[in-house]
Amino acid sequence: MRTLFMQAPSFDGFDGGAGSRYQARREIRSFWYPTWLAQPAALVEGSRLIDAPPHHQSLADILPIARGYDMAVLHTSTPSFASDVKTIEALKSENPNLKAGLIGAKVAVDAEGSLKSAPAVDFVARNEFDFTIKDVADDIEWSKIPGLSWRNPSGVIVHNPELPFVTPVYKRDLTIENYFIGYLKHPYISIYTGRGCKSRCTFCLWPQTVGGHRYRTRSVGHVIEEIAWAKKAFPQVKEFFFDDDTFTDDLPRAEAIARELGKLGVTWSCNAKANVPYESLKVLKEGGLRLLLVGYESGNQQILYNIKKGVRVEVAERFTADCHKLGITIHGTFIVGLPGETRETIDETVRWAARINPHTIQVSLAAPYPGTFLYDQAVENGWLDADNAELVDDHGIQIAPLHYPHLSHAEIFGSVETFYKRFYFRPGKIGSIVSEMVRSPEMMKRRLREGVEFFAFLKERRGAAA
């Protein structure tokens, strides 16, 4: 079947974070590659991939395109589900013969409930859905397709062999200059080299719904072959980002990839846990590593225990110091409102973040997604109420869904702005940012734009809290 893969239009400034329909607009606009859609698109010959948000495409722009296709596959999430279903309804109004399906963590967790609540949706593909979608596109009888749920849910997950490159799909269907993230060089390209994560973080959506806790990887040679291809196909690319949940889960493999990347002379970055030893970091740096995206979450050890983070604060401190010593940039992510959070632990984390001093940070509100341990824990303990269960407001601003007897929604929500101000409005940090801007006109233009977006976002947050 002629297949249209689509990231649907959404809120103005909606973040495609983690390659998907992320939970909310961000304080600074960013766009991630639609990797979850590009992979099945690479398997289905004659398909087309539409990524509406970064290409500024509205529903009116997309509807006429639907007339030329037999099937549409959209990536959805809990926050975007209602909007994505409305897009499917509009597509089917334009093309009544269109078959429409959904992929993503939302439908992986609750396939039957998703179908019951959305009559316009013909099927959903659960878990690792790439070959499932290919089978649907190949017009195989639905009852015989493992991993597919339709009106009578079918059955098991497909065991996936090594997947084809996604970068040729980027070359064919996307304008890569439309993708940018504040802490990555522009233009950049992101791909997955493996799926799954060994960690058991209670809040993390992907391992608990789609990827699982076993890190299943492509071979070193296959990864290097794709990067070599992409380097030639996209000579303008300044950085490659490996979007695996935790690229450093398999350190011998990470080091082997780094050594080969060093021979190619490319700059690259990846997600990492804050426990990589110095000698491994040195190998990665020598192989072209520029930046690590690190989920610190909290500077309070008890909270890290509560969320099963699997890292001790002193280990994270040593890791960060090692990165500074080696010249590896860190973008650190933090979460406020996790179980055990108090006014005191928020203050402790802010002070700790300033002390370890990653180059840039992202501060999020704890988000209990259905299908996660945190969600079940929140429901069981009464930390989540119906008025806040949608995770975002009508304008795409993330709300503080959790509350505790000693810490209100409003206090948790307000702590995000406080965190950012206390981290960035320090003389040393301001000086380093200004120095970075002075050295690079491109960086000056970029940081000024991000600053305008950042303050506009904070203003809008205050309006949402009022």
Coordinates of C-alpha atoms in Angstrom, one line a residue:
M1 CA 0.0 0.0 0.0
R2 CA 1.1 3.6 -0.7
T3 CA 2.1 4.7 2.8
L4 CA 2.3 8.1 4.3
F5 CA 4.3 8.4 7.6
M6 CA 3.5 11.5 9.5
Q7 CA 4.4 13.6 12.5
A8 CA 1.2 15.7 12.7
P9 CA 0.9 19.4 13.2
S10 CA 0.8 20.5 16.8
F11 CA 1.3 23.4 19.1
D12 CA 3.3 26.3 17.8
G13 CA 6.8 25.6 19.2
F14 CA 6.0 22.0 20.2
D15 CA 9.1 20.1 21.0
G16 CA 9.7 16.9 19.0
G17 CA 11.9 15.8 21.8
A18 CA 13.4 12.3 22.0
G19 CA 12.5 11.8 18.3
S20 CA 8.8 11.8 19.1
R21 CA 5.6 13.6 20.3
Y22 CA 7.2 14.9 23.5
Q23 CA 5.3 16.1 26.5
A24 CA 5.3 19.9 26.0
R25 CA 6.6 23.0 24.4
R26 CA 10.1 23.8 25.6
E27 CA 11.6 26.9 27.1
I28 CA 13.7 27.2 23.9
R29 CA 12.4 25.9 20.6
S30 CA 14.0 22.8 19.3
F31 CA 13.3 20.1 16.8
W32 CA 14.4 16.5 17.0
Y33 CA 14.5 14.1 14.0
P34 CA 11.5 11.9 13.6
T35 CA 13.6 8.8 14.1
W36 CA 10.7 6.5 15.2
L37 CA 8.9 7.2 11.9
A38 CA 11.9 7.3 9.7
Q39 CA 12.9 3.8 10.5
P40 CA 9.8 2.1 9.2
A41 CA 9.7 4.6 6.3
A42 CA 13.1 3.2 5.4
L43 CA 11.6 -0.3 5.2
V44 CA 8.6 0.6 3.1
E45 CA 9.4 1.3 -0.6
G46 CA 7.6 4.2 -2.1
S47 CA 6.6 5.7 1.2
R48 CA 6.7 9.4 2.2
L49 CA 7.6 10.9 5.5
I50 CA 6.0 14.2 6.6
D51 CA 7.4 15.9 9.7
A52 CA 5.0 18.9 10.0
P53 CA 6.2 20.9 13.0
P54 CA 9.8 21.8 11.8
H55 CA 8.7 22.2 8.2
H56 CA 5.9 24.6 9.3
Q57 CA 3.2 22.5 7.7
S58 CA -0.4 23.0 8.8
L59 CA -3.3 20.5 8.6
A60 CA -4.5 22.4 5.5
D61 CA -1.1 21.8 3.9
I62 CA -1.2 18.1 4.6
L63 CA -4.8 17.1 3.8
P64 CA -4.5 17.3 0.0
I65 CA -1.4 15.0 0.2
A66 CA -3.5 12.3 1.9
R67 CA -5.6 11.8 -1.3
G68 CA -2.6 10.0 -3.0
Y69 CA -2.1 7.4 -0.3
D70 CA -3.7 4.1 0.9
M71 CA -2.4 4.2 4.5
A72 CA -1.2 6.8 7.0
V73 CA 0.9 6.0 10.1
L74 CA 1.3 8.6 12.8
H75 CA 3.5 8.6 15.8
T76 CA 1.6 9.5 19.0
S77 CA 2.0 10.0 22.7
T78 CA -0.2 10.5 25.7
P79 CA -0.1 14.3 25.5
S80 CA -0.6 14.4 21.7
F81 CA -3.1 11.5 21.4
A82 CA -6.3 13.6 21.1
S83 CA -4.7 16.0 18.6
D84 CA -3.3 13.1 16.5
V85 CA -6.7 11.4 16.4
K86 CA -8.3 14.6 15.2
T87 CA -5.7 14.7 12.4
I88 CA -6.6 11.1 11.4
E89 CA -10.3 12.0 11.4
A90 CA -9.5 15.0 9.1
L91 CA -7.3 12.8 6.8
K92 CA -10.1 10.3 6.5
S93 CA -12.6 13.0 5.7
E94 CA -10.4 13.9 2.8
N95 CA -9.8 10.3 1.8
P96 CA -12.5 7.9 3.1
N97 CA -10.6 4.8 1.8
L98 CA -7.5 5.7 3.9
K99 CA -6.3 3.1 6.5
A100 CA -4.8 4.8 9.5
G101 CA -2.6 3.5 12.3
L102 CA -0.7 4.7 15.3
I103 CA 2.7 3.9 16.7
G104 CA 4.4 5.0 19.9
A105 CA 4.5 4.4 23.7
K106 CA 0.9 5.5 24.2
V107 CA -0.5 2.7 22.1
A108 CA 2.2 0.2 23.1
V109 CA 1.0 0.5 26.7
D110 CA -2.8 0.6 26.0
A111 CA -3.5 -0.7 22.5
E112 CA -7.1 -1.8 23.3
G113 CA -8.0 1.4 25.1
S114 CA -6.5 3.6 22.4
L115 CA -8.5 1.8 19.7
K116 CA -11.7 1.9 21.8
S117 CA -11.4 5.7 22.3
A118 CA -10.6 6.4 18.7
P119 CA -12.9 4.7 16.2
A120 CA -11.1 6.5 13.3
V121 CA -7.9 4.5 14.0
D122 CA -7.8 1.2 12.2
F123 CA -4.8 -0.3 13.9
V124 CA -1.9 0.3 16.3
A125 CA 1.5 -1.3 16.2
R126 CA 2.9 -2.2 19.5
N127 CA 6.5 -2.1 20.9
E128 CA 9.2 -2.5 18.2
F129 CA 6.9 -1.8 15.3
D130 CA 9.1 -1.4 12.3
F131 CA 8.6 -4.7 10.6
T132 CA 5.0 -4.8 11.8
I133 CA 4.3 -1.7 9.8
K134 CA 6.1 -3.0 6.8
D135 CA 3.8 -6.1 6.9
V136 CA 0.8 -3.9 7.0
A137 CA 2.1 -1.8 4.1
D138 CA 2.8 -5.0 2.2
D139 CA -0.9 -5.8 2.5
I140 CA -0.4 -9.0 4.5
E141 CA -3.6 -10.2 6.1
W142 CA -3.8 -8.3 9.4
S143 CA -4.6 -11.4 11.5
K144 CA -1.3 -12.9 10.5
I145 CA 0.9 -9.9 11.5
P146 CA 2.6 -10.2 14.9
G147 CA 2.8 -7.1 16.9
L148 CA -0.3 -5.5 15.4
S149 CA -3.5 -4.6 17.3
W150 CA -6.6 -3.9 15.5
R151 CA -10.3 -4.3 16.4
N152 CA -9.4 -7.9 17.4
P153 CA -5.9 -7.5 18.9
S154 CA -3.4 -9.9 17.3
G155 CA -0.4 -11.1 19.3
V156 CA 3.2 -11.1 19.8
I157 CA 6.1 -8.7 19.2
V158 CA 8.3 -9.2 16.1
H159 CA 11.9 -10.2 16.7
N160 CA 13.7 -7.6 14.6
P161 CA 16.8 -8.3 12.6
E162 CA 19.4 -5.5 12.1
L163 CA 17.5 -2.6 10.6
P164 CA 18.4 -0.6 7.4
F165 CA 19.9 2.8 7.5
V166 CA 17.5 5.7 8.2
T167 CA 19.7 8.4 6.8
P168 CA 18.7 7.8 3.2
V169 CA 15.2 8.6 4.3
Y170 CA 16.4 11.9 5.7
K171 CA 18.1 12.6 2.4
R172 CA 15.0 11.7 0.5
D173 CA 12.3 13.4 2.5
L174 CA 13.6 15.9 5.0
T175 CA 15.3 19.3 5.1
I176 CA 18.0 18.7 7.7
E177 CA 18.6 22.4 8.3
N178 CA 15.2 22.5 9.9
Y179 CA 16.4 20.4 12.8
F180 CA 18.2 22.1 15.6
I181 CA 18.9 21.6 19.3
G182 CA 20.5 24.3 21.4
Y183 CA 23.4 22.1 22.7
L184 CA 24.2 20.4 19.4
K185 CA 26.1 21.9 16.4
H186 CA 23.9 22.9 13.4
P187 CA 23.1 21.2 11.2
Y188 CA 23.2 17.8 13.0
I189 CA 21.9 14.3 12.3
S190 CA 20.7 11.8 14.9
I191 CA 20.3 8.1 14.6
Y192 CA 19.8 5.1 16.8
T193 CA 22.5 2.4 17.1
G194 CA 20.5 0.3 19.5
R195 CA 17.3 0.1 21.5
G196 CA 16.6 -0.5 25.1
C197 CA 18.2 0.6 28.4
K198 CA 19.6 -1.3 31.2
S199 CA 18.6 1.3 33.8
R200 CA 15.4 1.0 35.8
C201 CA 14.5 4.7 36.3
T202 CA 10.9 4.7 37.5
F203 CA 9.9 7.7 35.4
C204 CA 11.5 6.8 32.1
L205 CA 8.9 6.0 29.4
W206 CA 10.8 4.2 26.6
P207 CA 12.4 1.2 28.4
Q208 CA 9.1 0.5 30.2
T209 CA 6.9 0.7 27.2
V210 CA 8.7 0.2 23.9
G211 CA 12.4 -0.5 24.1
G212 CA 12.7 -2.8 27.1
H213 CA 15.6 -3.1 29.5
R214 CA 17.9 -5.2 27.3
Y215 CA 20.2 -3.0 25.2
R216 CA 19.9 -4.5 21.7
T217 CA 22.4 -3.1 19.3
R218 CA 23.5 -2.9 15.7
S219 CA 27.0 -4.1 15.0
V220 CA 29.9 -1.7 15.1
G221 CA 30.5 -2.1 11.4
H222 CA 26.9 -1.4 10.5
V223 CA 26.9 1.8 12.5
I224 CA 30.2 3.0 11.0
E225 CA 29.0 2.2 7.5
E226 CA 26.0 4.4 8.0
I227 CA 28.0 7.3 9.4
A228 CA 30.4 7.0 6.5
W229 CA 27.5 7.1 4.1
A230 CA 25.8 10.0 5.8
K231 CA 29.1 12.0 5.9
K232 CA 29.3 11.9 2.1
A233 CA 25.5 12.4 1.6
F234 CA 25.4 15.4 4.0
P235 CA 28.7 17.3 3.8
Q236 CA 27.1 20.2 5.6
V237 CA 26.5 18.2 8.8
K238 CA 28.7 19.4 11.8
E239 CA 27.7 16.7 14.3
F240 CA 26.2 13.3 14.6
F241 CA 24.1 12.4 17.7
F242 CA 23.5 8.8 18.8
D243 CA 20.0 8.9 20.3
D244 CA 20.2 5.5 22.1
D245 CA 18.6 5.8 25.5
T246 CA 22.1 5.2 27.0
F247 CA 24.8 4.8 24.4
T248 CA 27.3 4.0 27.2
D249 CA 25.4 1.0 28.5
D250 CA 27.8 -1.2 26.5
L251 CA 31.2 0.5 27.0
P252 CA 33.4 -1.9 25.0
R253 CA 31.1 -1.3 22.0
A254 CA 31.0 2.4 22.6
E255 CA 34.8 2.5 22.6
A256 CA 35.0 0.4 19.5
I257 CA 32.6 2.7 17.7
A258 CA 34.6 5.8 18.9
R259 CA 37.9 4.4 17.5
E260 CA 36.3 3.9 14.1
L261 CA 34.6 7.3 14.2
G262 CA 38.0 8.8 14.9
K263 CA 39.3 7.4 11.7
L264 CA 36.3 9.1 9.8
G265 CA 37.1 12.4 11.5
V266 CA 33.5 13.2 12.5
T267 CA 32.2 15.1 15.6
W268 CA 29.6 13.2 17.6
S269 CA 27.6 13.2 20.8
C270 CA 25.4 10.8 22.7
N271 CA 23.3 10.1 25.7
A272 CA 25.3 8.8 28.7
K273 CA 24.9 7.8 32.3
A274 CA 26.9 9.8 34.9
N275 CA 29.1 6.8 35.8
V276 CA 31.5 6.4 32.8
P277 CA 35.1 5.9 34.0
Y278 CA 37.8 8.3 33.0
E279 CA 39.7 5.9 30.8
S280 CA 36.6 5.2 28.7
L281 CA 35.8 8.9 28.5
K282 CA 39.3 9.4 27.2
V283 CA 38.8 6.9 24.4
L284 CA 35.5 8.4 23.4
K285 CA 37.0 11.9 23.4
E286 CA 39.9 10.8 21.3
G287 CA 37.4 9.3 18.8
G288 CA 35.7 12.6 18.2
L289 CA 33.2 12.8 21.1
R290 CA 32.2 16.4 21.8
L291 CA 29.2 16.3 24.1
L292 CA 27.3 14.0 26.4
L293 CA 23.6 14.4 27.2
V294 CA 23.4 13.3 30.9
G295 CA 20.4 12.7 33.0
Y296 CA 21.4 13.8 36.5
E297 CA 17.7 14.2 37.6
S298 CA 18.6 15.2 41.2
G299 CA 21.4 16.1 43.5
N300 CA 19.8 14.4 46.4
Q301 CA 20.9 10.8 47.0
Q302 CA 17.6 9.6 48.5
I303 CA 15.6 10.8 45.5
L304 CA 18.0 9.0 43.2
Y305 CA 17.3 5.8 45.3
N306 CA 13.5 6.5 45.1
I307 CA 13.6 6.6 41.3
K308 CA 16.0 3.7 41.0
K309 CA 18.5 5.8 39.1
G310 CA 21.4 3.5 39.9
V311 CA 24.0 6.3 40.3
R312 CA 25.6 7.7 43.5
V313 CA 26.0 11.5 43.7
E314 CA 29.7 11.3 44.4
V315 CA 30.1 9.1 41.3
A316 CA 28.3 11.6 39.2
E317 CA 30.5 14.4 40.6
R318 CA 33.7 12.5 39.7
F319 CA 32.3 11.7 36.2
T320 CA 31.5 15.4 35.6
A321 CA 34.9 16.5 36.8
D322 CA 36.5 14.0 34.5
C323 CA 34.5 15.4 31.5
H324 CA 35.6 18.9 32.4
K325 CA 39.2 17.7 32.5
L326 CA 39.0 16.1 29.2
G327 CA 37.1 18.9 27.5
I328 CA 33.9 17.0 27.0
T329 CA 30.9 19.3 27.0
I330 CA 27.9 18.3 29.1
H331 CA 24.2 19.1 28.7
G332 CA 22.7 18.1 32.0
T333 CA 19.0 17.3 32.5
F334 CA 17.2 17.6 35.9
I335 CA 13.7 16.8 37.1
V336 CA 11.8 18.5 39.9
G337 CA 8.9 17.0 41.6
L338 CA 10.1 13.4 41.8
P339 CA 9.0 11.2 44.8
G340 CA 10.7 12.4 48.0
E341 CA 11.0 16.0 46.7
T342 CA 10.8 18.8 49.2
R343 CA 11.6 22.5 49.1
E344 CA 15.0 21.6 50.7
T345 CA 15.8 18.9 48.1
I346 CA 15.0 21.3 45.3
D347 CA 17.4 23.8 46.8
E348 CA 20.0 21.1 47.3
T349 CA 19.8 20.1 43.6
V350 CA 20.0 23.7 42.4
R351 CA 23.1 24.2 44.5
W352 CA 24.6 20.9 43.3
A353 CA 24.0 21.7 39.7
A354 CA 25.7 25.0 40.0
R355 CA 28.7 23.3 41.7
I356 CA 29.2 20.5 39.1
N357 CA 28.5 23.1 36.4
P358 CA 27.4 21.3 33.2
H359 CA 27.7 23.6 30.2
T360 CA 23.9 23.8 29.7
I361 CA 20.9 22.4 31.5
Q362 CA 17.3 21.4 30.9
V363 CA 14.9 21.4 33.9
S364 CA 11.7 19.4 33.5
L365 CA 8.7 18.6 35.7
A366 CA 8.2 15.0 36.8
A367 CA 5.8 13.5 34.3
P368 CA 4.0 10.2 35.3
Y369 CA 3.3 8.6 31.9
P370 CA 0.9 5.7 31.8
G371 CA 2.9 2.4 31.6
T372 CA 5.6 3.6 34.0
F373 CA 6.3 2.6 37.6
L374 CA 6.0 6.3 38.5
Y375 CA 2.5 6.5 37.1
D376 CA 1.3 3.4 39.1
Q377 CA 3.1 4.8 42.2
A378 CA 1.5 8.2 41.8
V379 CA -2.0 6.8 41.4
E380 CA -1.6 4.4 44.3
N381 CA -0.4 7.1 46.7
G382 CA -2.8 9.8 45.5
W383 CA 0.0 12.1 44.1
L384 CA -1.8 12.4 40.8
D385 CA -5.4 13.8 40.4
A386 CA -7.7 13.9 37.3
D387 CA -7.3 17.6 36.8
N388 CA -3.5 17.2 36.1
A389 CA -3.3 13.8 34.5
E390 CA -3.0 15.2 30.9
L391 CA 0.5 16.5 31.6
V392 CA 0.1 19.7 29.5
D393 CA -2.4 22.6 29.3
D394 CA -4.4 23.7 26.3
H395 CA -1.5 25.7 25.0
G396 CA 1.1 22.9 25.2
I397 CA 2.7 24.2 28.4
Q398 CA 3.8 21.4 30.7
I399 CA 2.0 21.4 34.1
A400 CA 3.2 20.0 37.4
P401 CA 1.1 16.8 37.4
L402 CA 2.3 15.5 40.8
H403 CA 1.8 16.9 44.2
Y404 CA 2.6 15.8 47.7
P405 CA 1.2 16.6 51.2
H406 CA 4.2 18.9 51.9
L407 CA 4.7 20.2 48.3
S408 CA 2.0 21.7 46.1
H409 CA 1.6 21.7 42.3
A410 CA 2.3 25.4 42.3
E411 CA 5.5 25.1 44.3
I412 CA 6.8 22.4 42.0
F413 CA 5.8 24.3 38.9
G414 CA 7.5 27.5 40.1
S415 CA 10.7 25.8 41.0
V416 CA 11.6 25.3 37.3
E417 CA 12.0 29.0 36.7
T418 CA 13.8 29.4 39.9
F419 CA 16.2 26.6 39.0
Y420 CA 17.0 28.1 35.6
K421 CA 17.6 31.6 37.0
R422 CA 19.8 30.4 39.8
F423 CA 21.9 28.3 37.5
Y424 CA 22.3 30.7 34.6
F425 CA 22.3 34.1 36.3
R426 CA 25.7 33.5 38.0
P427 CA 28.7 35.7 37.0
G428 CA 30.8 32.7 36.0
K429 CA 28.1 31.2 33.8
I430 CA 27.2 34.5 32.2
G431 CA 30.9 35.1 31.5
S432 CA 31.3 31.7 29.9
I433 CA 28.3 32.2 27.7
V434 CA 29.4 35.7 26.6
S435 CA 32.9 34.4 25.9
E436 CA 31.4 31.7 23.7
M437 CA 29.3 34.2 21.8
V438 CA 32.3 36.6 21.3
R439 CA 34.4 33.8 19.8
S440 CA 31.7 32.7 17.3
P441 CA 29.3 35.1 15.4
E442 CA 27.1 32.0 14.6
M443 CA 26.9 31.2 18.3
M444 CA 26.1 34.8 19.2
K445 CA 23.2 34.8 16.8
R446 CA 22.0 31.5 18.1
R447 CA 22.3 32.4 21.8
L448 CA 20.5 35.7 21.3
R449 CA 17.6 33.9 19.6
E450 CA 17.5 31.3 22.3
G451 CA 17.6 34.0 25.0
V452 CA 14.5 35.7 23.5
E453 CA 12.7 32.4 23.3
F454 CA 13.7 31.5 26.8
F455 CA 12.4 34.7 28.4
A456 CA 9.2 34.5 26.3
F457 CA 8.7 31.0 27.5
L458 CA 9.1 32.0 31.2
K459 CA 6.6 34.8 30.7
E460 CA 4.1 32.4 29.2
R461 CA 4.7 29.9 32.1
R462 CA 3.9 32.7 34.6
G463 CA 0.7 33.3 32.7
A464 CA -0.2 29.6 32.8
A465 CA 0.4 29.6 36.6
A466 CA -1.7 32.7 37.2

